[in-house]
Amino acid sequence: MIVEIKERRVIPNWRDFKRTCQLGELNFTNSIPSNKRLNFNIDRAIADWKRDENIGNAADLINAAFISGINDSQEIREAINFIHQNKNAASPSLLSLTARIFPENIPNNQTSLLELDIETVNGFKNFINNNTLHKLIHKTKLITHNESHNPISWVELARLYSMVGQEGKAEKAINIALSLSPHNRFVLRSATRLFIHNEKFDKALFFLRKSDRTKADPWLTSAHIATSSMMERFSPLINSGKMLLASNNFSNYDLTELASTIGTLELKNSSFKNARPYIEKAKLAPNDNSLAQLEWLSKEDNRLLFNPQNFTNVVNPFEAFAIDHLQKGNWKEAFTNCLKWFLDIPYSKRPVQLGAYIAGSLLDDIETAITLLQAGIKANPNDPVILNNLIYYHIISNDTKSAELYLNNLKSINVQNLSDENKVMLLATFGLVAFRTSQNKKGEELYERAISSAEPLKTKYMKISATLNYARELIISNSSKKDIYIKLISEMEIDSDYKDLIYVQKKILSQLK
């Protein structure tokens, strides 16, 4: 089981439109210089509305207003009033769109903004085991049929499809949204996240480059730079991004992701001096994404002093808090935040991987670990890490039959395309499978290959984790090598930052008494 994050980037998070509006990530328009604003004529939509005041023409006018950034006409206000007077005939996305044009603020004390609030593991299990999501997909498909020119509905349909692992349908829906509104921030950031989730990085960059707004909008500039960084490419928008940060045209909140992105690049280029002012800028008004980035950076470079718990006003801080609690040894608090993190962005892999590790390896709740991984595999049916971890926990609980099902799925993946870290992870898990199926010699060989393969990767965490798991299996199988590894892990000095591994080490040694 491996939970160490090799590298994190400030890729846009993707939520439903209503929550994205409430978070304030769509609130600025007029800060963009006039020469960079879209030349978009809404006269035809206004004329249609004035000719026939019905819900369809009202929706078309509101969509045109959203796409253009124009929100100061009397006709738009009339259309919004009409929609609110006829709420039963309007879709949720259309109602949210009216709120976007005249935004509603989040209450000052609200730091959790989830689509679905679930407080218990049982509530979570009930959520993932029912047909609610498929019913919601069906309902959203009907909305896109009735409001075919509403890009927001198509984005939401894409998001729902991504939550159930239907990659092709998700991309088809997002492409329609892009054709309707290729310059809109919400559409572009959602598309960027979807394409990155599907590992189609070039496609994400293509649509970001295609929009004239990207260079003038710090939220889009950040997405372009972060995506380029993931591809190990230089972004031509880095200097533009620095100019946006120095322009004083935007709020600190509008600049937080861009500042943390450029600060990350400067640190990566070994320039702490240059990185520091950008990191300080990102701290002024962080959102959940930049907060998590700052938390990660502070662990990468101990010169950066950062405590995410000081930022109690950040909404949905679950990722940063989960990592922080894990590193402090607060397993239950870390797991609770992983659960909320997953409910916030349920297509994401990392809250599933981390939450399952905490539940299964640190809280000894293998059933919950498996439940969380099964939820994650729906959105990521071919993810090797989630498949690996399902095999791991099923084998640990002596459910060989279930483990074999996921082993068969794993065999369909081309192992040669995996990262070196993932190859080490699979070697160790295959070693575990061999031990638990009475193939001890083969298990020893695979674990030792995993440990030796981790050595040149310079990842202490991975090597220690594999060694601890190997020692446990040697003890259980009563191998002749067990005394060697008992002595090895007894004398092993584990870095204090790896409190989870220290806990696992103590747990193995305590079972010998």
Coordinates of C-alpha atoms in Angstrom, one line a residue:
M1 CA 0.0 0.0 0.0
I2 CA 1.5 3.3 -1.1
V3 CA 0.1 6.7 -0.3
E4 CA 3.0 9.0 -0.8
I5 CA 2.2 11.8 -3.4
K6 CA 5.1 12.0 -5.8
E7 CA 4.1 15.4 -7.3
R8 CA 0.9 17.5 -7.0
R9 CA -0.3 20.2 -9.4
V10 CA -3.0 22.8 -9.1
I11 CA -5.4 21.1 -11.5
P12 CA -8.9 22.6 -11.4
N13 CA -11.4 20.9 -9.1
W14 CA -14.7 20.1 -10.8
R15 CA -18.0 20.5 -9.0
D16 CA -21.6 21.1 -10.0
F17 CA -22.4 24.6 -11.3
K18 CA -24.3 25.7 -8.2
R19 CA -21.5 24.9 -5.7
T20 CA -18.9 26.4 -8.0
C21 CA -20.9 29.6 -8.1
Q22 CA -21.3 29.6 -4.3
L23 CA -17.5 29.0 -3.9
G24 CA -16.9 32.3 -5.7
E25 CA -14.8 30.7 -8.5
L26 CA -17.0 32.3 -11.2
N27 CA -17.6 35.7 -9.7
F28 CA -15.4 38.1 -11.6
T29 CA -16.0 39.3 -15.2
N30 CA -15.3 43.0 -15.2
S31 CA -11.7 42.6 -14.0
I32 CA -10.8 41.3 -17.5
P33 CA -9.5 44.2 -19.6
S34 CA -12.0 45.4 -22.2
N35 CA -9.8 44.4 -25.1
K36 CA -9.7 40.8 -23.8
R37 CA -13.5 40.5 -23.3
L38 CA -15.5 38.5 -25.8
N39 CA -17.3 40.3 -28.6
F40 CA -20.6 38.5 -28.2
N41 CA -23.9 39.9 -29.5
I42 CA -27.0 39.0 -27.4
D43 CA -29.4 41.2 -29.4
R44 CA -31.1 38.2 -31.1
A45 CA -31.7 36.5 -27.8
I46 CA -33.2 39.7 -26.4
A47 CA -35.4 40.1 -29.5
D48 CA -36.7 36.5 -29.2
W49 CA -37.5 37.1 -25.5
K50 CA -39.3 40.4 -26.2
R51 CA -41.3 38.7 -29.0
D52 CA -42.4 35.8 -26.9
E53 CA -41.8 35.6 -23.1
N54 CA -41.6 31.9 -22.4
I55 CA -39.3 29.6 -20.4
G56 CA -37.3 28.5 -23.5
N57 CA -36.5 32.1 -24.7
A58 CA -35.7 33.1 -21.1
A59 CA -33.3 30.2 -20.9
D60 CA -31.6 31.2 -24.2
L61 CA -31.2 34.8 -23.0
I62 CA -29.7 33.7 -19.7
N63 CA -27.3 31.4 -21.4
A64 CA -26.3 34.2 -23.8
A65 CA -25.8 36.5 -20.8
F66 CA -23.6 33.9 -19.0
I67 CA -21.5 33.2 -22.1
S68 CA -21.0 36.8 -22.9
G69 CA -20.5 38.2 -19.4
I70 CA -23.2 40.7 -20.0
N71 CA -25.6 41.0 -17.1
D72 CA -26.8 44.6 -16.9
S73 CA -29.7 44.8 -19.3
Q74 CA -33.4 45.2 -18.2
E75 CA -34.4 42.2 -20.4
I76 CA -32.0 39.9 -18.6
R77 CA -33.5 40.9 -15.2
E78 CA -37.0 40.4 -16.6
A79 CA -36.0 36.9 -17.9
I80 CA -34.5 36.0 -14.5
N81 CA -37.7 37.1 -12.7
F82 CA -39.8 35.1 -15.2
I83 CA -37.7 32.0 -14.5
H84 CA -38.0 32.4 -10.7
Q85 CA -41.8 32.9 -11.1
N86 CA -41.9 29.6 -13.1
K87 CA -39.5 27.5 -11.0
N88 CA -41.4 24.3 -11.6
A89 CA -40.7 24.5 -15.4
A90 CA -37.0 25.5 -15.0
S91 CA -34.1 23.0 -14.6
P92 CA -31.8 23.2 -11.5
S93 CA -28.9 24.3 -13.7
L94 CA -30.9 27.1 -15.2
L95 CA -31.9 28.3 -11.7
S96 CA -28.2 28.1 -10.7
L97 CA -27.3 30.1 -13.8
T98 CA -29.6 33.0 -12.7
A99 CA -27.8 32.9 -9.3
R100 CA -24.5 33.1 -11.1
I101 CA -25.5 36.3 -12.9
F102 CA -26.5 37.8 -9.5
P103 CA -24.3 35.7 -7.2
E104 CA -25.4 34.6 -3.7
N105 CA -22.6 34.6 -1.1
I106 CA -21.8 31.7 1.2
P107 CA -22.6 32.4 4.9
N108 CA -19.4 33.4 6.7
N109 CA -19.5 30.4 9.0
Q110 CA -20.0 27.8 6.2
T111 CA -16.9 25.8 5.5
S112 CA -18.5 22.7 4.1
L113 CA -20.3 22.9 0.8
L114 CA -21.1 19.3 -0.3
E115 CA -23.5 18.1 -2.9
L116 CA -24.5 15.4 -0.4
D117 CA -23.8 15.6 3.4
I118 CA -23.1 12.1 4.8
E119 CA -21.9 11.8 8.4
T120 CA -21.5 8.1 8.8
V121 CA -19.8 5.2 6.9
N122 CA -23.2 3.5 6.8
G123 CA -24.7 6.5 5.1
F124 CA -21.9 6.4 2.6
K125 CA -22.4 2.7 1.9
N126 CA -26.1 3.3 1.3
F127 CA -25.3 6.2 -1.1
I128 CA -22.9 4.2 -3.3
N129 CA -25.1 1.1 -3.3
N130 CA -28.3 2.7 -4.6
N131 CA -29.4 3.8 -8.0
T132 CA -29.6 7.5 -7.2
L133 CA -26.7 8.4 -9.5
H134 CA -28.1 6.6 -12.5
K135 CA -31.5 8.3 -11.9
L136 CA -29.8 11.7 -11.8
I137 CA -28.0 10.9 -15.1
H138 CA -31.3 10.1 -16.7
K139 CA -32.9 13.3 -15.4
T140 CA -29.9 15.4 -16.6
K141 CA -30.1 13.8 -20.1
L142 CA -33.8 15.0 -20.3
I143 CA -32.7 18.5 -19.3
T144 CA -30.0 18.6 -22.0
H145 CA -32.7 17.5 -24.5
N146 CA -35.0 20.3 -23.4
E147 CA -32.2 22.9 -23.0
S148 CA -29.9 21.8 -25.7
H149 CA -28.2 25.2 -25.9
N150 CA -27.4 25.3 -22.2
P151 CA -23.7 24.4 -21.8
I152 CA -24.0 24.1 -18.0
S153 CA -26.4 21.1 -18.4
W154 CA -24.0 19.4 -20.8
V155 CA -21.1 20.0 -18.3
E156 CA -23.1 18.5 -15.5
L157 CA -24.0 15.5 -17.6
A158 CA -20.3 15.0 -18.4
R159 CA -19.5 15.2 -14.7
L160 CA -22.1 12.6 -13.8
Y161 CA -20.9 10.2 -16.5
S162 CA -17.3 10.6 -15.2
M163 CA -18.5 9.5 -11.8
V164 CA -19.6 6.2 -13.2
G165 CA -16.6 5.7 -15.4
Q166 CA -18.3 6.3 -18.7
E167 CA -15.4 8.1 -20.3
G168 CA -16.7 8.2 -23.9
K169 CA -20.1 9.6 -23.0
A170 CA -18.5 12.1 -20.6
E171 CA -16.2 13.5 -23.4
K172 CA -19.1 13.6 -25.9
A173 CA -21.1 15.8 -23.4
I174 CA -18.2 18.1 -22.6
N175 CA -17.4 18.5 -26.3
I176 CA -21.0 19.8 -26.8
A177 CA -20.5 22.2 -23.9
L178 CA -17.2 23.4 -25.5
S179 CA -18.9 24.0 -28.8
L180 CA -21.6 26.0 -27.2
S181 CA -19.3 28.1 -24.9
P182 CA -15.6 27.6 -25.8
H183 CA -14.4 30.6 -23.8
N184 CA -16.4 30.2 -20.6
R185 CA -14.3 29.7 -17.5
F186 CA -16.6 27.1 -15.9
V187 CA -16.8 25.1 -19.1
L188 CA -13.0 25.3 -19.8
R189 CA -11.9 24.4 -16.3
S190 CA -14.4 21.5 -16.2
A191 CA -13.2 20.2 -19.6
T192 CA -9.6 20.6 -18.4
R193 CA -10.2 18.4 -15.4
L194 CA -12.1 15.8 -17.4
F195 CA -9.4 15.5 -20.1
I196 CA -6.7 15.3 -17.4
H197 CA -8.7 12.7 -15.5
N198 CA -8.8 10.7 -18.8
E199 CA -5.1 11.3 -19.3
K200 CA -5.7 13.3 -22.5
F201 CA -3.5 16.2 -21.6
D202 CA -3.0 17.5 -25.2
K203 CA -6.8 17.8 -25.5
A204 CA -6.9 19.9 -22.3
L205 CA -4.2 22.2 -23.6
F206 CA -5.8 22.5 -27.1
F207 CA -9.0 24.0 -25.8
L208 CA -7.2 26.2 -23.3
R209 CA -4.9 27.6 -26.1
K210 CA -7.9 28.0 -28.4
S211 CA -9.6 30.5 -26.1
D212 CA -8.6 34.2 -26.1
R213 CA -9.8 34.4 -22.5
T214 CA -7.1 32.0 -21.2
K215 CA -4.3 34.6 -21.2
A216 CA -6.4 37.2 -19.5
D217 CA -8.1 35.0 -16.9
P218 CA -5.9 33.9 -13.9
W219 CA -8.1 30.9 -13.3
L220 CA -7.6 29.7 -16.9
T221 CA -3.9 30.7 -17.0
S222 CA -3.3 28.6 -13.9
A223 CA -5.0 25.6 -15.5
H224 CA -2.8 26.0 -18.7
I225 CA 0.5 26.2 -16.7
A226 CA -0.4 23.3 -14.4
T227 CA -1.5 21.1 -17.3
S228 CA 1.7 21.9 -19.2
S229 CA 3.7 21.1 -16.1
M230 CA 2.1 17.7 -15.8
M231 CA 3.3 17.0 -19.4
E232 CA 6.8 18.3 -18.5
R233 CA 6.3 21.1 -21.0
F234 CA 7.1 24.8 -20.7
S235 CA 3.9 26.9 -20.7
P236 CA 4.2 30.1 -22.8
L237 CA 1.7 31.7 -20.3
I238 CA 4.1 31.8 -17.3
N239 CA 5.2 35.4 -18.0
S240 CA 1.5 36.4 -18.7
G241 CA 0.6 34.8 -15.4
K242 CA 3.2 36.7 -13.5
M243 CA 1.9 39.9 -15.1
L244 CA -1.6 39.1 -14.0
L245 CA -0.4 38.6 -10.4
A246 CA 1.3 42.0 -10.5
S247 CA -1.5 43.8 -12.2
N248 CA -3.7 44.6 -9.2
N249 CA -6.8 44.0 -11.4
F250 CA -8.0 40.9 -9.5
S251 CA -8.9 39.9 -5.9
N252 CA -6.5 37.7 -3.9
Y253 CA -9.0 34.9 -4.2
D254 CA -9.0 35.1 -8.0
L255 CA -5.2 34.8 -8.0
T256 CA -4.7 32.1 -5.4
E257 CA -4.5 29.1 -7.8
L258 CA -2.2 31.0 -10.2
A259 CA 0.1 32.1 -7.4
S260 CA 0.4 28.6 -6.0
T261 CA 1.0 27.2 -9.5
I262 CA 3.8 29.6 -10.3
G263 CA 5.3 29.2 -6.8
T264 CA 5.3 25.4 -7.3
L265 CA 7.2 25.9 -10.6
E266 CA 9.8 28.1 -9.0
L267 CA 10.4 25.6 -6.2
K268 CA 10.7 22.8 -8.8
N269 CA 13.3 24.9 -10.5
S270 CA 15.2 25.1 -7.1
S271 CA 14.5 28.8 -6.6
F272 CA 13.1 29.2 -3.1
K273 CA 13.8 33.0 -3.2
N274 CA 11.6 33.4 -6.3
A275 CA 9.0 31.0 -5.1
R276 CA 8.4 32.6 -1.7
P277 CA 6.5 35.7 -2.8
Y278 CA 4.1 33.7 -5.0
I279 CA 3.5 31.3 -2.1
E280 CA 2.8 34.2 0.2
K281 CA 0.4 35.6 -2.4
A282 CA -1.4 32.3 -2.5
K283 CA -1.9 32.3 1.3
L284 CA -3.8 35.6 1.3
A285 CA -7.1 34.1 0.2
P286 CA -6.7 30.4 -0.6
N287 CA -9.4 28.1 -1.9
D288 CA -9.4 24.4 -1.2
N289 CA -7.1 23.6 -4.2
S290 CA -4.4 26.1 -3.4
L291 CA -4.7 25.2 0.3
A292 CA -3.9 21.6 -0.5
Q293 CA -1.0 22.7 -2.7
L294 CA 0.4 24.8 0.0
E295 CA 0.2 21.9 2.4
W296 CA 2.0 19.6 0.0
L297 CA 4.7 22.2 -0.8
S298 CA 5.4 22.7 2.9
K299 CA 6.1 19.0 3.2
E300 CA 8.4 19.1 0.2
D301 CA 10.4 22.0 1.5
N302 CA 10.7 22.4 5.3
R303 CA 11.6 26.1 4.8
L304 CA 8.0 26.7 4.2
L305 CA 6.1 26.9 7.4
F306 CA 2.4 26.2 6.9
N307 CA -0.5 24.9 9.0
P308 CA -3.7 24.4 7.1
Q309 CA -5.7 24.4 10.3
N310 CA -5.1 28.1 10.6
F311 CA -7.3 28.7 7.5
T312 CA -10.7 27.9 9.1
N313 CA -12.5 30.1 6.6
V314 CA -11.6 28.0 3.5
V315 CA -14.6 26.1 2.2
N316 CA -14.2 22.4 1.6
P317 CA -10.6 22.1 2.9
F318 CA -10.9 18.3 3.1
E319 CA -7.8 17.4 1.0
A320 CA -5.4 19.6 3.0
F321 CA -6.9 18.6 6.3
A322 CA -6.8 14.9 5.4
I323 CA -3.0 15.1 4.6
D324 CA -2.3 17.2 7.6
H325 CA -4.1 14.9 10.1
L326 CA -2.4 11.8 8.5
Q327 CA 1.0 13.3 9.1
K328 CA 0.1 14.2 12.6
G329 CA -1.1 10.7 13.3
N330 CA -4.8 11.6 13.7
W331 CA -6.2 8.6 11.8
K332 CA -9.9 9.1 12.4
E333 CA -9.8 12.8 11.6
A334 CA -7.8 12.0 8.4
F335 CA -10.3 9.4 7.3
T336 CA -13.3 11.7 7.9
N337 CA -11.8 14.3 5.7
C338 CA -11.0 11.7 3.0
L339 CA -14.7 10.7 3.0
K340 CA -15.8 14.3 2.6
W341 CA -13.1 14.9 0.0
F342 CA -14.4 12.0 -2.0
L343 CA -18.0 13.2 -1.7
D344 CA -16.9 16.7 -2.9
I345 CA -15.1 15.4 -6.0
P346 CA -16.3 11.7 -6.4
Y347 CA -14.5 11.1 -9.7
S348 CA -11.1 11.7 -8.1
K349 CA -8.7 8.8 -7.3
R350 CA -6.7 10.2 -4.5
P351 CA -9.3 10.5 -1.7
V352 CA -10.3 6.9 -2.4
Q353 CA -6.7 5.6 -2.3
L354 CA -5.8 7.5 0.8
G355 CA -9.1 6.9 2.6
A356 CA -8.9 3.2 2.0
Y357 CA -5.3 3.0 3.2
I358 CA -6.2 4.9 6.5
A359 CA -9.3 2.7 7.0
G360 CA -7.7 -0.7 6.3
S361 CA -4.1 -0.3 7.4
L362 CA -4.4 2.3 10.3
L363 CA -7.9 1.9 11.6
D364 CA -8.1 -1.9 11.0
D365 CA -11.4 -1.5 9.2
I366 CA -10.9 -3.5 6.0
E367 CA -14.6 -3.7 5.2
T368 CA -14.8 0.1 5.0
A369 CA -11.5 0.2 3.0
I370 CA -13.0 -2.2 0.4
T371 CA -16.3 -0.2 0.3
L372 CA -14.4 3.0 -0.5
L373 CA -12.3 1.3 -3.2
Q374 CA -15.4 -0.2 -4.8
A375 CA -16.9 3.3 -5.0
G376 CA -13.6 4.5 -6.6
I377 CA -13.4 1.8 -9.1
K378 CA -16.8 2.8 -10.6
A379 CA -15.3 6.1 -11.7
N380 CA -11.9 4.7 -12.5
P381 CA -12.5 1.2 -13.8
N382 CA -8.9 0.6 -15.0
D383 CA -6.9 2.4 -12.4
P384 CA -4.0 0.1 -11.4
V385 CA -3.6 1.5 -7.9
I386 CA -7.3 1.1 -6.9
L387 CA -7.3 -2.4 -8.5
N388 CA -4.1 -3.2 -6.6
N389 CA -5.5 -2.0 -3.3
L390 CA -8.7 -4.0 -3.8
I391 CA -6.6 -7.1 -4.3
Y392 CA -4.5 -6.2 -1.2
Y393 CA -7.4 -5.9 1.2
H394 CA -9.4 -8.8 -0.1
I395 CA -6.2 -11.0 0.3
I396 CA -5.5 -9.6 3.8
S397 CA -9.1 -10.5 4.8
N398 CA -8.5 -14.0 3.2
D399 CA -11.1 -13.5 0.4
T400 CA -9.0 -15.0 -2.3
K401 CA -12.0 -15.5 -4.6
S402 CA -12.8 -11.7 -4.7
A403 CA -9.1 -10.9 -5.1
E404 CA -8.9 -13.1 -8.2
L405 CA -11.6 -11.1 -9.9
Y406 CA -9.6 -7.9 -9.6
L407 CA -6.4 -9.8 -10.5
N408 CA -8.1 -10.7 -13.8
N409 CA -9.0 -7.0 -14.4
L410 CA -5.4 -6.0 -13.6
K411 CA -4.0 -8.5 -16.2
S412 CA -5.8 -6.5 -18.9
I413 CA -3.6 -3.5 -18.2
N414 CA -0.3 -3.1 -20.0
V415 CA 2.1 -3.2 -17.0
Q416 CA 4.9 -1.8 -19.1
N417 CA 3.0 1.5 -19.4
L418 CA 2.9 1.9 -15.6
S419 CA 5.3 4.1 -13.6
D420 CA 8.2 2.5 -11.9
E421 CA 6.6 3.2 -8.5
N422 CA 3.4 1.4 -9.6
K423 CA 5.5 -1.6 -10.8
V424 CA 7.1 -1.8 -7.4
M425 CA 3.6 -1.6 -5.8
L426 CA 2.3 -4.5 -8.0
L427 CA 5.4 -6.7 -7.3
A428 CA 4.8 -6.3 -3.5
T429 CA 1.1 -7.1 -3.8
F430 CA 1.7 -10.1 -6.0
G431 CA 4.2 -11.2 -3.3
L432 CA 1.4 -10.9 -0.8
V433 CA -1.0 -13.0 -3.0
A434 CA 1.7 -15.7 -3.3
F435 CA 2.1 -15.9 0.5
R436 CA -1.6 -16.0 1.2
T437 CA -2.0 -18.8 -1.4
S438 CA 0.8 -21.0 0.1
Q439 CA 3.4 -20.1 -2.5
N440 CA 5.9 -18.8 0.1
K441 CA 9.1 -19.1 -2.0
K442 CA 7.5 -17.2 -4.8
G443 CA 6.2 -14.6 -2.3
E444 CA 9.7 -14.1 -0.9
E445 CA 11.1 -13.7 -4.4
L446 CA 8.5 -11.1 -5.4
Y447 CA 8.8 -9.0 -2.2
E448 CA 12.6 -9.0 -2.4
R449 CA 12.4 -7.9 -6.0
A450 CA 10.0 -5.1 -5.0
I451 CA 12.3 -3.9 -2.2
S452 CA 15.4 -3.9 -4.5
S453 CA 13.5 -2.2 -7.3
A454 CA 12.4 0.6 -4.9
E455 CA 16.1 1.3 -4.0
P456 CA 17.1 3.2 -7.2
L457 CA 13.8 5.2 -7.1
K458 CA 15.0 7.0 -4.0
T459 CA 11.6 6.7 -2.3
K460 CA 12.3 5.7 1.3
Y461 CA 8.6 5.5 2.0
M462 CA 8.0 2.8 -0.7
K463 CA 11.0 0.7 0.3
I464 CA 10.0 0.8 4.0
S465 CA 6.4 0.0 3.3
A466 CA 7.3 -3.0 1.2
T467 CA 9.8 -4.2 3.9
L468 CA 7.2 -3.9 6.7
N469 CA 4.6 -5.9 4.6
Y470 CA 7.2 -8.5 3.8
A471 CA 8.2 -8.9 7.4
R472 CA 4.6 -9.4 8.4
E473 CA 4.1 -12.2 5.8
L474 CA 7.4 -13.9 6.9
I475 CA 6.1 -13.9 10.5
I476 CA 2.7 -15.2 9.6
S477 CA 4.1 -17.9 7.4
N478 CA 6.8 -18.8 10.0
S479 CA 9.5 -18.5 7.3
S480 CA 13.1 -19.3 8.2
K481 CA 13.9 -15.7 7.2
K482 CA 11.5 -14.2 9.7
D483 CA 14.2 -13.6 12.5
I484 CA 16.3 -11.6 10.0
Y485 CA 13.5 -9.3 9.2
I486 CA 12.2 -9.0 12.7
K487 CA 15.7 -7.7 13.7
L488 CA 15.7 -5.5 10.6
I489 CA 12.4 -3.8 11.3
S490 CA 13.1 -3.6 15.1
E491 CA 16.2 -1.6 14.4
M492 CA 14.7 0.4 11.5
E493 CA 14.6 4.2 12.2
I494 CA 11.7 5.6 10.3
D495 CA 11.5 9.3 9.6
S496 CA 9.1 11.1 12.0
D497 CA 7.2 12.5 9.0
Y498 CA 6.0 8.9 8.3
K499 CA 3.9 8.4 11.3
D500 CA 1.7 5.9 9.5
L501 CA 4.7 3.7 8.8
I502 CA 5.9 4.0 12.4
Y503 CA 2.4 2.9 13.5
V504 CA 2.5 -0.1 11.2
Q505 CA 6.0 -1.0 12.4
K506 CA 4.9 -0.9 16.1
K507 CA 1.8 -2.9 15.2
I508 CA 3.8 -5.7 13.6
L509 CA 6.3 -5.9 16.5
S510 CA 3.6 -5.8 19.1
Q511 CA 2.1 -9.0 17.7
L512 CA 5.3 -10.8 18.5
K513 CA 4.8 -10.3 22.2

